[in-house]
PDB file of C-alpha atoms and ligand atoms in Angstrom:
ATOM      1  CA  UNK E   1     339.314 224.904  51.886  1.00  0.00           C
ATOM      2  CA  UNK E   2     342.751 223.457  52.661  1.00  0.00           C
ATOM      3  CA  UNK E   3     342.615 221.740  56.044  1.00  0.00           C
ATOM      4  CA  UNK E   4     346.339 220.873  56.166  1.00  0.00           C
ATOM      5  CA  UNK E   5     347.647 222.028  59.547  1.00  0.00           C
ATOM      6  CA  UNK E   6     350.276 224.759  59.432  1.00  0.00           C
ATOM      7  CA  UNK E   7     352.248 222.907  62.105  1.00  0.00           C
ATOM      8  CA  UNK E   8     352.189 219.270  63.038  1.00  0.00           C
ATOM      9  CA  UNK E   9     354.269 217.611  65.755  1.00  0.00           C
ATOM     10  CA  UNK E  10     354.308 213.823  65.537  1.00  0.00           C
ATOM     11  CA  UNK E  11     355.859 212.155  68.619  1.00  0.00           C
ATOM     12  CA  UNK E  12     358.576 214.812  68.744  1.00  0.00           C
ATOM     13  CA  UNK E  13     361.304 214.308  71.325  1.00  0.00           C
ATOM     14  CA  UNK E  14     364.218 216.623  72.016  1.00  0.00           C
ATOM     15  CA  UNK E  15     367.385 215.655  73.838  1.00  0.00           C
ATOM     16  CA  UNK E  16     370.280 217.988  74.508  1.00  0.00           C
ATOM     17  CA  UNK E  17     373.482 216.549  76.002  1.00  0.00           C
ATOM     18  CA  UNK E  18     371.719 213.332  77.067  1.00  0.00           C
ATOM     19  CA  UNK E  19     369.016 215.330  78.846  1.00  0.00           C
ATOM     20  CA  UNK E  20     365.453 214.842  77.656  1.00  0.00           C
ATOM     21  CA  UNK E  21     363.975 218.322  77.140  1.00  0.00           C
ATOM     22  CA  UNK E  22     360.717 217.488  75.301  1.00  0.00           C
ATOM     23  CA  UNK E  23     358.839 214.200  75.457  1.00  0.00           C
ATOM     24  CA  UNK E  24     356.822 212.712  72.602  1.00  0.00           C
ATOM     25  CA  UNK E  25     354.883 215.866  71.705  1.00  0.00           C
ATOM     26  CA  UNK E  26     351.970 215.280  69.341  1.00  0.00           C
ATOM     27  CA  UNK E  27     349.650 218.074  68.235  1.00  0.00           C
ATOM     28  CA  UNK E  28     348.541 219.956  65.124  1.00  0.00           C
ATOM     29  CA  UNK E  29     347.866 223.665  64.689  1.00  0.00           C
ATOM     30  CA  UNK E  30     345.439 224.912  62.045  1.00  0.00           C
ATOM     31  CA  UNK E  31     345.927 228.096  60.043  1.00  0.00           C
ATOM     32  CA  UNK E  32     344.829 231.218  61.880  1.00  0.00           C
ATOM     33  CA  UNK E  33     344.912 229.740  65.383  1.00  0.00           C
ATOM     34  CA  UNK E  34     346.380 231.866  68.166  1.00  0.00           C
ATOM     35  CA  UNK E  35     348.081 229.363  70.435  1.00  0.00           C
ATOM     36  CA  UNK E  36     349.466 230.125  73.891  1.00  0.00           C
ATOM     37  CA  UNK E  37     352.362 228.054  75.143  1.00  0.00           C
ATOM     38  CA  UNK E  38     352.234 227.850  78.935  1.00  0.00           C
ATOM     39  CA  UNK E  39     354.320 226.219  81.619  1.00  0.00           C
ATOM     40  CA  UNK E  40     356.706 226.886  84.493  1.00  0.00           C
ATOM     41  CA  UNK E  41     360.362 227.851  84.029  1.00  0.00           C
ATOM     42  CA  UNK E  42     362.261 225.104  82.258  1.00  0.00           C
ATOM     43  CA  UNK E  43     359.092 223.370  80.994  1.00  0.00           C
ATOM     44  CA  UNK E  44     360.372 223.493  77.393  1.00  0.00           C
ATOM     45  CA  UNK E  45     358.467 226.428  75.819  1.00  0.00           C
ATOM     46  CA  UNK E  46     361.485 228.160  74.255  1.00  0.00           C
ATOM     47  CA  UNK E  47     362.929 224.816  73.157  1.00  0.00           C
ATOM     48  CA  UNK E  48     359.704 224.086  71.288  1.00  0.00           C
ATOM     49  CA  UNK E  49     359.897 227.469  69.542  1.00  0.00           C
ATOM     50  CA  UNK E  50     363.546 226.765  68.675  1.00  0.00           C
ATOM     51  CA  UNK E  51     362.549 223.485  67.061  1.00  0.00           C
ATOM     52  CA  UNK E  52     360.190 225.462  64.829  1.00  0.00           C
ATOM     53  CA  UNK E  53     363.043 227.709  63.693  1.00  0.00           C
ATOM     54  CA  UNK E  54     365.288 224.685  63.107  1.00  0.00           C
ATOM     55  CA  UNK E  55     367.700 225.956  65.741  1.00  0.00           C
ATOM     56  CA  UNK E  56     367.223 222.562  67.404  1.00  0.00           C
ATOM     57  CA  UNK E  57     366.529 219.266  65.623  1.00  0.00           C
ATOM     58  CA  UNK E  58     364.177 216.647  67.088  1.00  0.00           C
ATOM     59  CA  UNK E  59     365.992 213.576  68.383  1.00  0.00           C
ATOM     60  CA  UNK E  60     363.023 211.530  67.171  1.00  0.00           C
ATOM     61  CA  UNK E  61     359.592 212.092  65.658  1.00  0.00           C
ATOM     62  CA  UNK E  62     358.716 214.558  62.935  1.00  0.00           C
ATOM     63  CA  UNK E  63     357.690 218.191  62.621  1.00  0.00           C
ATOM     64  CA  UNK E  64     355.678 219.186  59.573  1.00  0.00           C
ATOM     65  CA  UNK E  65     355.229 222.737  58.304  1.00  0.00           C
ATOM     66  CA  UNK E  66     352.454 223.281  55.760  1.00  0.00           C
ATOM     67  CA  UNK E  67     352.218 219.516  55.340  1.00  0.00           C
ATOM     68  CA  UNK E  68     355.931 219.046  54.474  1.00  0.00           C
ATOM     69  CA  UNK E  69     358.721 217.883  56.779  1.00  0.00           C
ATOM     70  CA  UNK E  70     360.221 221.002  58.358  1.00  0.00           C
ATOM     71  CA  UNK E  71     363.676 219.524  57.707  1.00  0.00           C
ATOM     72  CA  UNK E  72     363.133 220.082  53.955  1.00  0.00           C
ATOM     73  CA  UNK E  73     362.790 223.854  54.342  1.00  0.00           C
ATOM     74  CA  UNK E  74     365.972 225.879  53.896  1.00  0.00           C
ATOM     75  CA  UNK E  75     366.685 228.710  56.348  1.00  0.00           C
ATOM     76  CA  UNK E  76     365.991 231.413  53.714  1.00  0.00           C
ATOM     77  CA  UNK E  77     362.645 229.869  52.785  1.00  0.00           C
ATOM     78  CA  UNK E  78     361.722 229.541  56.440  1.00  0.00           C
ATOM     79  CA  UNK E  79     362.744 233.136  57.184  1.00  0.00           C
ATOM     80  CA  UNK E  80     360.251 234.363  54.573  1.00  0.00           C
ATOM     81  CA  UNK E  81     357.413 232.453  56.253  1.00  0.00           C
ATOM     82  CA  UNK E  82     358.190 232.438  59.967  1.00  0.00           C
ATOM     83  CA  UNK E  83     358.839 235.513  62.109  1.00  0.00           C
ATOM     84  CA  UNK E  84     360.134 235.449  65.650  1.00  0.00           C
ATOM     85  CA  UNK E  85     359.849 238.044  68.372  1.00  0.00           C
ATOM     86  CA  UNK E  86     362.056 236.972  71.231  1.00  0.00           C
ATOM     87  CA  UNK E  87     364.242 238.417  73.921  1.00  0.00           C
ATOM     88  CA  UNK E  88     366.467 241.275  72.818  1.00  0.00           C
ATOM     89  CA  UNK E  89     369.632 240.429  70.971  1.00  0.00           C
ATOM     90  CA  UNK E  90     372.965 242.277  70.737  1.00  0.00           C
ATOM     91  CA  UNK E  91     373.724 242.972  67.052  1.00  0.00           C
ATOM     92  CA  UNK E  92     370.731 245.313  66.727  1.00  0.00           C
ATOM     93  CA  UNK E  93     372.053 247.836  69.132  1.00  0.00           C
ATOM     94  CA  UNK E  94     373.957 250.101  66.686  1.00  0.00           C
ATOM     95  CA  UNK E  95     370.932 250.526  64.414  1.00  0.00           C
ATOM     96  CA  UNK E  96     368.074 253.018  64.192  1.00  0.00           C
ATOM     97  CA  UNK E  97     364.498 251.925  64.809  1.00  0.00           C
ATOM     98  CA  UNK E  98     363.820 252.188  61.044  1.00  0.00           C
ATOM     99  CA  UNK E  99     366.853 249.971  60.268  1.00  0.00           C
ATOM    100  CA  UNK E 100     365.599 247.286  62.655  1.00  0.00           C
ATOM    101  CA  UNK E 101     362.028 247.314  61.326  1.00  0.00           C
ATOM    102  CA  UNK E 102     363.186 247.288  57.682  1.00  0.00           C
ATOM    103  CA  UNK E 103     365.146 244.120  58.460  1.00  0.00           C
ATOM    104  CA  UNK E 104     361.734 242.425  58.299  1.00  0.00           C
ATOM    105  CA  UNK E 105     361.932 242.819  54.502  1.00  0.00           C
ATOM    106  CA  UNK E 106     365.272 241.040  54.108  1.00  0.00           C
ATOM    107  CA  UNK E 107     363.812 237.552  53.536  1.00  0.00           C
ATOM    108  CA  UNK E 108     361.665 238.938  50.693  1.00  0.00           C
ATOM    109  CA  UNK E 109     364.338 240.931  48.844  1.00  0.00           C
ATOM    110  CA  UNK E 110     367.365 240.205  46.705  1.00  0.00           C
ATOM    111  CA  UNK E 111     370.664 241.691  47.929  1.00  0.00           C
ATOM    112  CA  UNK E 112     370.721 244.472  45.333  1.00  0.00           C
ATOM    113  CA  UNK E 113     367.126 245.623  45.911  1.00  0.00           C
ATOM    114  CA  UNK E 114     366.759 248.948  47.697  1.00  0.00           C
ATOM    115  CA  UNK E 115     363.725 250.033  49.705  1.00  0.00           C
ATOM    116  CA  UNK E 116     360.814 251.330  47.666  1.00  0.00           C
ATOM    117  CA  UNK E 117     358.337 254.079  48.516  1.00  0.00           C
ATOM    118  CA  UNK E 118     355.871 251.310  49.373  1.00  0.00           C
ATOM    119  CA  UNK E 119     358.386 249.739  51.803  1.00  0.00           C
ATOM    120  CA  UNK E 120     358.783 253.068  53.573  1.00  0.00           C
ATOM    121  CA  UNK E 121     354.998 253.457  53.794  1.00  0.00           C
ATOM    122  CA  UNK E 122     354.809 249.999  55.295  1.00  0.00           C
ATOM    123  CA  UNK E 123     357.563 250.942  57.757  1.00  0.00           C
ATOM    124  CA  UNK E 124     355.470 253.904  58.925  1.00  0.00           C
ATOM    125  CA  UNK E 125     352.349 251.743  59.258  1.00  0.00           C
ATOM    126  CA  UNK E 126     354.194 249.062  61.244  1.00  0.00           C
ATOM    127  CA  UNK E 127     355.570 251.664  63.645  1.00  0.00           C
ATOM    128  CA  UNK E 128     352.154 253.306  64.006  1.00  0.00           C
ATOM    129  CA  UNK E 129     350.662 249.922  64.841  1.00  0.00           C
ATOM    130  CA  UNK E 130     352.992 249.531  67.828  1.00  0.00           C
ATOM    131  CA  UNK E 131     352.698 253.185  68.892  1.00  0.00           C
ATOM    132  CA  UNK E 132     356.238 254.212  67.904  1.00  0.00           C
ATOM    133  CA  UNK E 133     355.710 256.375  64.802  1.00  0.00           C
ATOM    134  CA  UNK E 134     357.690 259.200  66.429  1.00  0.00           C
ATOM    135  CA  UNK E 135     360.762 257.019  67.087  1.00  0.00           C
ATOM    136  CA  UNK E 136     361.633 256.058  63.513  1.00  0.00           C
ATOM    137  CA  UNK E 137     365.018 257.858  63.491  1.00  0.00           C
ATOM    138  CA  UNK E 138     365.909 257.069  67.103  1.00  0.00           C
ATOM    139  CA  UNK E 139     368.706 254.752  68.081  1.00  0.00           C
ATOM    140  CA  UNK E 140     367.327 251.307  68.913  1.00  0.00           C
ATOM    141  CA  UNK E 141     369.840 251.094  71.791  1.00  0.00           C
ATOM    142  CA  UNK E 142     368.395 254.179  73.488  1.00  0.00           C
ATOM    143  CA  UNK E 143     364.810 252.930  73.643  1.00  0.00           C
ATOM    144  CA  UNK E 144     363.384 251.416  76.804  1.00  0.00           C
ATOM    145  CA  UNK E 145     363.144 247.628  77.014  1.00  0.00           C
ATOM    146  CA  UNK E 146     359.416 247.762  76.317  1.00  0.00           C
ATOM    147  CA  UNK E 147     359.866 250.067  73.308  1.00  0.00           C
ATOM    148  CA  UNK E 148     362.534 247.745  71.906  1.00  0.00           C
ATOM    149  CA  UNK E 149     360.172 244.820  72.314  1.00  0.00           C
ATOM    150  CA  UNK E 150     357.524 246.695  70.290  1.00  0.00           C
ATOM    151  CA  UNK E 151     360.063 247.557  67.570  1.00  0.00           C
ATOM    152  CA  UNK E 152     360.768 243.839  67.239  1.00  0.00           C
ATOM    153  CA  UNK E 153     357.034 243.219  66.839  1.00  0.00           C
ATOM    154  CA  UNK E 154     356.905 245.924  64.130  1.00  0.00           C
ATOM    155  CA  UNK E 155     359.764 244.131  62.367  1.00  0.00           C
ATOM    156  CA  UNK E 156     357.809 240.865  62.498  1.00  0.00           C
ATOM    157  CA  UNK E 157     354.702 242.635  61.107  1.00  0.00           C
ATOM    158  CA  UNK E 158     356.850 244.030  58.278  1.00  0.00           C
ATOM    159  CA  UNK E 159     357.962 240.510  57.453  1.00  0.00           C
ATOM    160  CA  UNK E 160     354.333 239.480  56.652  1.00  0.00           C
ATOM    161  CA  UNK E 161     354.908 235.970  57.968  1.00  0.00           C
ATOM    162  CA  UNK E 162     352.598 233.016  57.718  1.00  0.00           C
ATOM    163  CA  UNK E 163     353.568 231.921  61.217  1.00  0.00           C
ATOM    164  CA  UNK E 164     354.475 234.290  64.049  1.00  0.00           C
ATOM    165  CA  UNK E 165     356.413 232.965  67.033  1.00  0.00           C
ATOM    166  CA  UNK E 166     356.385 235.109  70.154  1.00  0.00           C
ATOM    167  CA  UNK E 167     358.732 234.181  72.993  1.00  0.00           C
ATOM    168  CA  UNK E 168     357.443 235.918  76.118  1.00  0.00           C
ATOM    169  CA  UNK E 169     356.317 238.944  74.077  1.00  0.00           C
ATOM    170  CA  UNK E 170     354.892 240.804  77.055  1.00  0.00           C
ATOM    171  CA  UNK E 171     358.138 240.849  79.073  1.00  0.00           C
ATOM    172  CA  UNK E 172     359.260 244.434  79.745  1.00  0.00           C
ATOM    173  CA  UNK E 173     355.860 245.817  78.730  1.00  0.00           C
ATOM    174  CA  UNK E 174     353.576 247.957  80.841  1.00  0.00           C
ATOM    175  CA  UNK E 175     349.980 246.835  81.289  1.00  0.00           C
ATOM    176  CA  UNK E 176     348.679 248.810  78.326  1.00  0.00           C
ATOM    177  CA  UNK E 177     351.216 247.343  75.918  1.00  0.00           C
ATOM    178  CA  UNK E 178     350.900 243.816  77.306  1.00  0.00           C
ATOM    179  CA  UNK E 179     347.345 243.898  75.994  1.00  0.00           C
ATOM    180  CA  UNK E 180     348.221 245.926  72.879  1.00  0.00           C
ATOM    181  CA  UNK E 181     350.918 243.521  71.704  1.00  0.00           C
ATOM    182  CA  UNK E 182     348.591 240.535  71.962  1.00  0.00           C
ATOM    183  CA  UNK E 183     345.750 242.467  70.323  1.00  0.00           C
ATOM    184  CA  UNK E 184     348.041 243.462  67.447  1.00  0.00           C
ATOM    185  CA  UNK E 185     349.244 239.883  67.039  1.00  0.00           C
ATOM    186  CA  UNK E 186     345.624 238.656  67.007  1.00  0.00           C
ATOM    187  CA  UNK E 187     344.566 241.278  64.498  1.00  0.00           C
ATOM    188  CA  UNK E 188     347.159 239.987  62.011  1.00  0.00           C
ATOM    189  CA  UNK E 189     344.886 236.938  61.581  1.00  0.00           C
ATOM    190  CA  UNK E 190     347.809 234.611  60.969  1.00  0.00           C
ATOM    191  CA  UNK E 191     348.924 231.560  62.920  1.00  0.00           C
ATOM    192  CA  UNK E 192     350.586 232.623  66.159  1.00  0.00           C
ATOM    193  CA  UNK E 193     352.372 230.566  68.804  1.00  0.00           C
ATOM    194  CA  UNK E 194     353.182 232.639  71.869  1.00  0.00           C
ATOM    195  CA  UNK E 195     355.002 231.548  74.990  1.00  0.00           C
ATOM    196  CA  UNK E 196     353.270 233.459  77.791  1.00  0.00           C
ATOM    197  CA  UNK E 197     353.787 233.427  81.562  1.00  0.00           C
ATOM    198  CA  UNK E 198     350.702 235.499  82.388  1.00  0.00           C
ATOM    199  CA  UNK E 199     347.855 232.990  82.375  1.00  0.00           C
ATOM    200  CA  UNK E 200     345.206 235.709  82.359  1.00  0.00           C
ATOM    201  CA  UNK E 201     346.598 237.300  79.214  1.00  0.00           C
ATOM    202  CA  UNK E 202     346.748 233.845  77.647  1.00  0.00           C
ATOM    203  CA  UNK E 203     343.168 233.173  78.703  1.00  0.00           C
ATOM    204  CA  UNK E 204     341.976 236.475  77.244  1.00  0.00           C
ATOM    205  CA  UNK E 205     343.712 236.351  73.854  1.00  0.00           C
ATOM    206  CA  UNK E 206     344.505 232.748  72.879  1.00  0.00           C
ATOM    207  CA  UNK E 207     342.142 230.444  70.980  1.00  0.00           C
ATOM    208  CA  UNK E 208     343.968 227.450  72.317  1.00  0.00           C
ATOM    209  CA  UNK E 209     346.458 226.721  75.077  1.00  0.00           C
ATOM    210  CA  UNK E 210     349.219 224.111  75.246  1.00  0.00           C
ATOM    211  CA  UNK E 211     350.413 223.535  78.806  1.00  0.00           C
ATOM    212  CA  UNK E 212     353.902 222.067  79.170  1.00  0.00           C
ATOM    213  CA  UNK E 213     355.334 220.644  82.359  1.00  0.00           C
ATOM    214  CA  UNK E 214     358.792 219.080  82.523  1.00  0.00           C
ATOM    215  CA  UNK E 215     358.847 218.642  78.757  1.00  0.00           C
ATOM    216  CA  UNK E 216     355.461 216.959  78.560  1.00  0.00           C
ATOM    217  CA  UNK E 217     352.281 218.301  77.023  1.00  0.00           C
ATOM    218  CA  UNK E 218     349.935 217.950  80.003  1.00  0.00           C
ATOM    219  CA  UNK E 219     346.936 219.833  78.563  1.00  0.00           C
ATOM    220  CA  UNK E 220     345.809 221.046  75.157  1.00  0.00           C
ATOM    221  CA  UNK E 221     342.528 222.859  74.595  1.00  0.00           C
ATOM    222  CA  UNK E 222     340.582 226.049  75.151  1.00  0.00           C
ATOM    223  CA  UNK E 223     341.231 228.261  78.175  1.00  0.00           C
ATOM    224  CA  UNK E 224     338.206 226.672  79.883  1.00  0.00           C
ATOM    225  CA  UNK E 225     339.637 223.197  79.309  1.00  0.00           C
ATOM    226  CA  UNK E 226     343.244 223.918  80.275  1.00  0.00           C
ATOM    227  CA  UNK E 227     342.985 226.494  83.074  1.00  0.00           C
ATOM    228  CA  UNK E 228     341.563 224.256  85.765  1.00  0.00           C
ATOM    229  CA  UNK E 229     342.236 224.570  89.467  1.00  0.00           C
ATOM    230  CA  UNK E 230     343.704 221.140  90.131  1.00  0.00           C
ATOM    231  CA  UNK E 231     345.939 221.083  87.068  1.00  0.00           C
ATOM    232  CA  UNK E 232     347.353 224.585  87.569  1.00  0.00           C
ATOM    233  CA  UNK E 233     347.914 224.067  91.298  1.00  0.00           C
ATOM    234  CA  UNK E 234     349.863 220.899  90.510  1.00  0.00           C
ATOM    235  CA  UNK E 235     351.875 222.255  87.572  1.00  0.00           C
ATOM    236  CA  UNK E 236     352.730 225.681  89.055  1.00  0.00           C
ATOM    237  CA  UNK E 237     353.030 224.371  92.654  1.00  0.00           C
ATOM    238  CA  UNK E 238     350.997 227.186  94.164  1.00  0.00           C
ATOM    239  CA  UNK E 239     347.331 227.286  95.236  1.00  0.00           C
ATOM    240  CA  UNK E 240     345.050 228.580  92.531  1.00  0.00           C
ATOM    241  CA  UNK E 241     341.428 229.629  92.076  1.00  0.00           C
ATOM    242  CA  UNK E 242     339.489 230.080  88.837  1.00  0.00           C
ATOM    243  CA  UNK E 243     336.540 232.368  88.244  1.00  0.00           C
ATOM    244  CA  UNK E 244     335.220 234.396  85.322  1.00  0.00           C
ATOM    245  CA  UNK E 245     337.058 237.418  83.919  1.00  0.00           C
ATOM    246  CA  UNK E 246     334.474 240.230  84.129  1.00  0.00           C
ATOM    247  CA  UNK E 247     335.964 241.921  81.018  1.00  0.00           C
ATOM    248  CA  UNK E 248     335.723 238.918  78.764  1.00  0.00           C
ATOM    249  CA  UNK E 249     334.095 235.607  78.342  1.00  0.00           C
ATOM    250  CA  UNK E 250     337.106 233.667  79.633  1.00  0.00           C
ATOM    251  CA  UNK E 251     338.464 232.144  82.845  1.00  0.00           C
ATOM    252  CA  UNK E 252     340.396 234.286  85.327  1.00  0.00           C
ATOM    253  CA  UNK E 253     343.174 232.715  87.366  1.00  0.00           C
ATOM    254  CA  UNK E 254     344.267 233.863  90.831  1.00  0.00           C
ATOM    255  CA  UNK E 255     347.306 232.397  92.542  1.00  0.00           C
ATOM    256  CA  UNK E 256     348.362 232.823  96.131  1.00  0.00           C
ATOM    257  CA  UNK E 257     348.373 231.724  99.740  1.00  0.00           C
ATOM    258  CA  UNK E 258     345.551 232.705 102.056  1.00  0.00           C
ATOM    259  CA  UNK E 259     347.798 233.762 104.960  1.00  0.00           C
ATOM    260  CA  UNK E 260     349.777 236.224 102.770  1.00  0.00           C
ATOM    261  CA  UNK E 261     353.106 234.960 104.171  1.00  0.00           C
TER     262      UNK E 261
HETATM  263  N1  ATP D   1     371.094 224.567  74.610  1.00  0.00           N
HETATM  264  C1  ATP D   1     370.774 223.988  75.759  1.00  0.00           C
HETATM  265  N2  ATP D   1     371.696 223.309  76.483  1.00  0.00           N
HETATM  266  C2  ATP D   1     371.388 222.707  77.641  1.00  0.00           C
HETATM  267  N3  ATP D   1     370.148 222.707  78.191  1.00  0.00           N
HETATM  268  C3  ATP D   1     369.199 223.358  77.520  1.00  0.00           C
HETATM  269  C4  ATP D   1     369.433 224.028  76.276  1.00  0.00           C
HETATM  270  N4  ATP D   1     368.266 224.580  75.845  1.00  0.00           N
HETATM  271  C5  ATP D   1     367.352 224.271  76.777  1.00  0.00           C
HETATM  272  N5  ATP D   1     367.900 223.543  77.779  1.00  0.00           N
HETATM  273  C6  ATP D   1     367.211 223.041  78.979  1.00  0.00           C
HETATM  274  O1  ATP D   1     365.937 222.632  78.571  1.00  0.00           O
HETATM  275  C7  ATP D   1     364.975 222.907  79.593  1.00  0.00           C
HETATM  276  C8  ATP D   1     363.829 223.695  79.007  1.00  0.00           C
HETATM  277  O2  ATP D   1     364.293 225.017  78.704  1.00  0.00           O
HETATM  278  P1  ATP D   1     363.391 226.082  77.981  1.00  0.00           P
HETATM  279  O3  ATP D   1     364.207 227.318  77.844  1.00  0.00           O
HETATM  280  O4  ATP D   1     362.828 225.477  76.774  1.00  0.00           O
HETATM  281  O5  ATP D   1     362.249 226.279  79.057  1.00  0.00           O
HETATM  282  P2  ATP D   1     361.109 227.387  79.131  1.00  0.00           P
HETATM  283  O6  ATP D   1     359.832 226.678  79.374  1.00  0.00           O
HETATM  284  O7  ATP D   1     361.192 228.286  77.956  1.00  0.00           O
HETATM  285  O8  ATP D   1     361.542 228.154  80.453  1.00  0.00           O
HETATM  286  P3  ATP D   1     361.401 229.703  80.912  1.00  0.00           P
HETATM  287  O9  ATP D   1     359.966 229.897  81.292  1.00  0.00           O
HETATM  288  O10 ATP D   1     362.308 229.753  82.098  1.00  0.00           O
HETATM  289  O11 ATP D   1     361.858 230.570  79.783  1.00  0.00           O
HETATM  290  C9  ATP D   1     365.728 223.625  80.705  1.00  0.00           C
HETATM  291  O12 ATP D   1     366.045 222.705  81.712  1.00  0.00           O
HETATM  292  C10 ATP D   1     366.977 224.127  80.008  1.00  0.00           C
HETATM  293  O13 ATP D   1     368.057 224.215  80.891  1.00  0.00           O
END
């Protein structure tokens, strides 16, 4: 079996306008891993995801994708292999839900190719997966924020990527769909890197966690290894306690102050 990591960061640094955003990141991600990217605001999570889409270039070090320098991949080739679900973006707003989801096929089709019966079947399945089968003909703009977020996940599913990048995928979602979205992403059995603020969701669904603080990778391992009281209290600057999540075999994190002030 091929053991080449899907993603490899070798001493990757990122500077923007003289400011150091990411510092000498070194790690490798194997195929099929579900990786949670954690850290406080401004830690560098989105910047790391942008490096993977070639929106940003490392100022030094190297990123490899499937064993090859990421810099060698053209945008079209990358679009066929990497899907991103991120915060909502403007140009989608005049489209129907079906239009948005079918955009997931664009990297796999030539300009002149129209949608086949099989594509439309796949559209239905993707929408069913995210619980929006009844919204196919609705305007994307008129959906709630959480529904829009799920449409974007359906589009990523449609794309059949090798690597799925999720930038705060549970924002705007109610409790049910916070869990659903991560369960759906897990069930795809592809490599996933998800930036997540909710440490308990990360603990429950991720195989591995990367904890960033001020651009540095301060912990890398399983939930048990990364979600430790001292580390989290220091990184998130708020007292923290760890116990066991009664619903799953994973750590549960509680943050807060005892006096409730
Ligand atoms: N294009 C840019 N120009 C200037 N500064 C930037 C740019 N992109 C990122 N930064 C800075 O890099 C740092 C890391 O930002 P990033 O968005 O990666 O953090 P994050 O961990 O995703 O934060 P959050 O949890 O708030 O989304 C921040 O200080 C941010 O201001």
